[in-house]
């Protein structure tokens, strides 16, 4: 140690830091600043660990976070601590600011100390804003869009600032890399610079003591920073650490929603520390939106920065600084009230509740599919591993323009809700020209059949038996079905087993994968709708895999409603 001391002077440096006099003695009210530094160091350590596995690109971001969360040793815990740490920093920064305000530590000659602290709070909020985009999941993607849209409301320079932050007019790879660079380079550098200034100014002017004791009493109780105040700081930092661990274990790490989908209608909500601003915007609509989004927050921020120059009370007693304490209390109460109101509003919103349930379900599916491999196209491509999801997306992309489905979509073609299921076919047989079926198309030549309930059920069962070509049809059902077709002159238009007309769809393999695929590929074929067809052919529009997935989805409608 003597050899090391002779060459480095570490003991002297340590003494210089620990011999700082604490006027009035050590107090628990001084621990918030040290705890904030401790959590920031934890954020740096956990952030560096995460950065070793994270890839900041739109194709790799979600997959790399999935890898951290589910494949690396304790990755879920490290990510959870980093996530909870961002909230802990905001809470500690506000507590430290409140303690500073109560003790009057913003007064002369500590004005710059206060201002540097306010800028540190803004930077900490910036960490939260830039951080939750990095997973490139639904919540981060859409919530950040709300934030950048607010930036665009700034008069004159808003659109320019928004474009610089986004890296263009649309969200993409440049957006993610810019947010990443701010999160891991610029903001940490800025926070460390202001922290150095803040600590230097704090050491220069010393601790602001309690306002009650007199000068003689304060001098009498003055202690060095080491060991009493250090002990209190360490105990409180340990409590903060344990609290963070408990929260992470309770939440099972940080949430990872399904990959960002720009084509979805996700209802965005920011993180809890920005909910107050989100709620405030609800009271300013249309042209007044800039008031709630920019003007009011800017005025409040300016007043906080200028606080030491506005209120110059000679006394540090809170009771003699009621305008300051009242303004701070009202501002904090307003933030808490708006945050609670936003949470209550969402808790009673059926759309939000339903979306939350669907998001959790979809996230579970995405994570399950990611275990099978994430394609090079990016996170959203994991759903290619799920024919059901992929098929539904293709259906909504290509089919719902004309066909209605579960109460949504077009109305110029049959409703495909429960398509080809027994209830759907029974309704079709009873009234094929109803608006739900072919009533709005050129295909209006099929007559209505007033069949007995048993005959109608047997006919539909016979037709659906064709959907399983690998299974032998029950001989009795086959004979009954053919007899009903014969008695009701269905063979005039339809062909079955090589016999019948050619002006309506062939009934061989009806509703099977092969039949459905052939119909989608070219519905204008003679075997289907021929000259009555209005539906486009998809044989050159969908790949084989896409066709397989679409057929799989449509078949699921029949099977689950059979």
Short mmCIF file of C-alpha atoms in Angstrom, two decimals, residues 21-36 95-96 99-100 103 105 202 206-211 213 218 223 225 229-230 232-233 236 316:
data_model
loop_
_atom_site.label_atom_id
_atom_site.label_comp_id
_atom_site.label_asym_id
_atom_site.label_seq_id
_atom_site.Cartn_x
_atom_site.Cartn_y
_atom_site.Cartn_z
CA UNK A 21 -17.19 18.73 6.45
CA UNK A 22 -20.92 18.10 6.88
CA UNK A 23 -22.19 21.16 8.72
CA UNK A 24 -24.66 20.16 11.41
CA UNK A 25 -23.71 16.48 11.14
CA UNK A 26 -24.78 13.51 9.05
CA UNK A 27 -28.48 13.26 8.16
CA UNK A 28 -30.71 10.83 6.29
CA UNK A 29 -32.10 13.74 4.30
CA UNK A 30 -28.75 14.01 2.46
CA UNK A 31 -28.78 10.46 1.04
CA UNK A 32 -30.79 11.01 -2.18
CA UNK A 33 -27.96 12.54 -4.21
CA UNK A 34 -25.54 9.73 -3.37
CA UNK A 35 -28.21 7.11 -4.13
CA UNK A 36 -28.77 8.75 -7.49
CA UNK A 95 -36.71 13.41 -4.16
CA UNK A 96 -33.27 15.05 -4.29
CA UNK A 99 -34.93 17.97 -0.41
CA UNK A 100 -32.88 20.73 -2.02
CA UNK A 103 -33.59 23.07 2.69
CA UNK A 105 -30.21 24.93 -1.16
CA UNK A 202 -21.49 21.17 -4.07
CA UNK A 206 -20.70 22.70 1.09
CA UNK A 207 -23.77 20.98 2.48
CA UNK A 208 -26.79 23.16 3.14
CA UNK A 209 -27.67 22.42 6.77
CA UNK A 210 -31.06 22.30 8.46
CA UNK A 211 -32.60 25.73 8.93
CA UNK A 213 -30.02 25.20 14.46
CA UNK A 218 -24.07 23.81 13.51
CA UNK A 223 -18.62 16.09 11.10
CA UNK A 225 -18.26 13.04 5.42
CA UNK A 229 -22.67 10.23 6.30
CA UNK A 230 -21.05 7.56 4.15
CA UNK A 232 -26.12 6.46 5.87
CA UNK A 233 -25.53 6.79 2.12
CA UNK A 236 -29.88 3.85 1.75
CA UNK A 316 -34.37 29.08 4.59
#
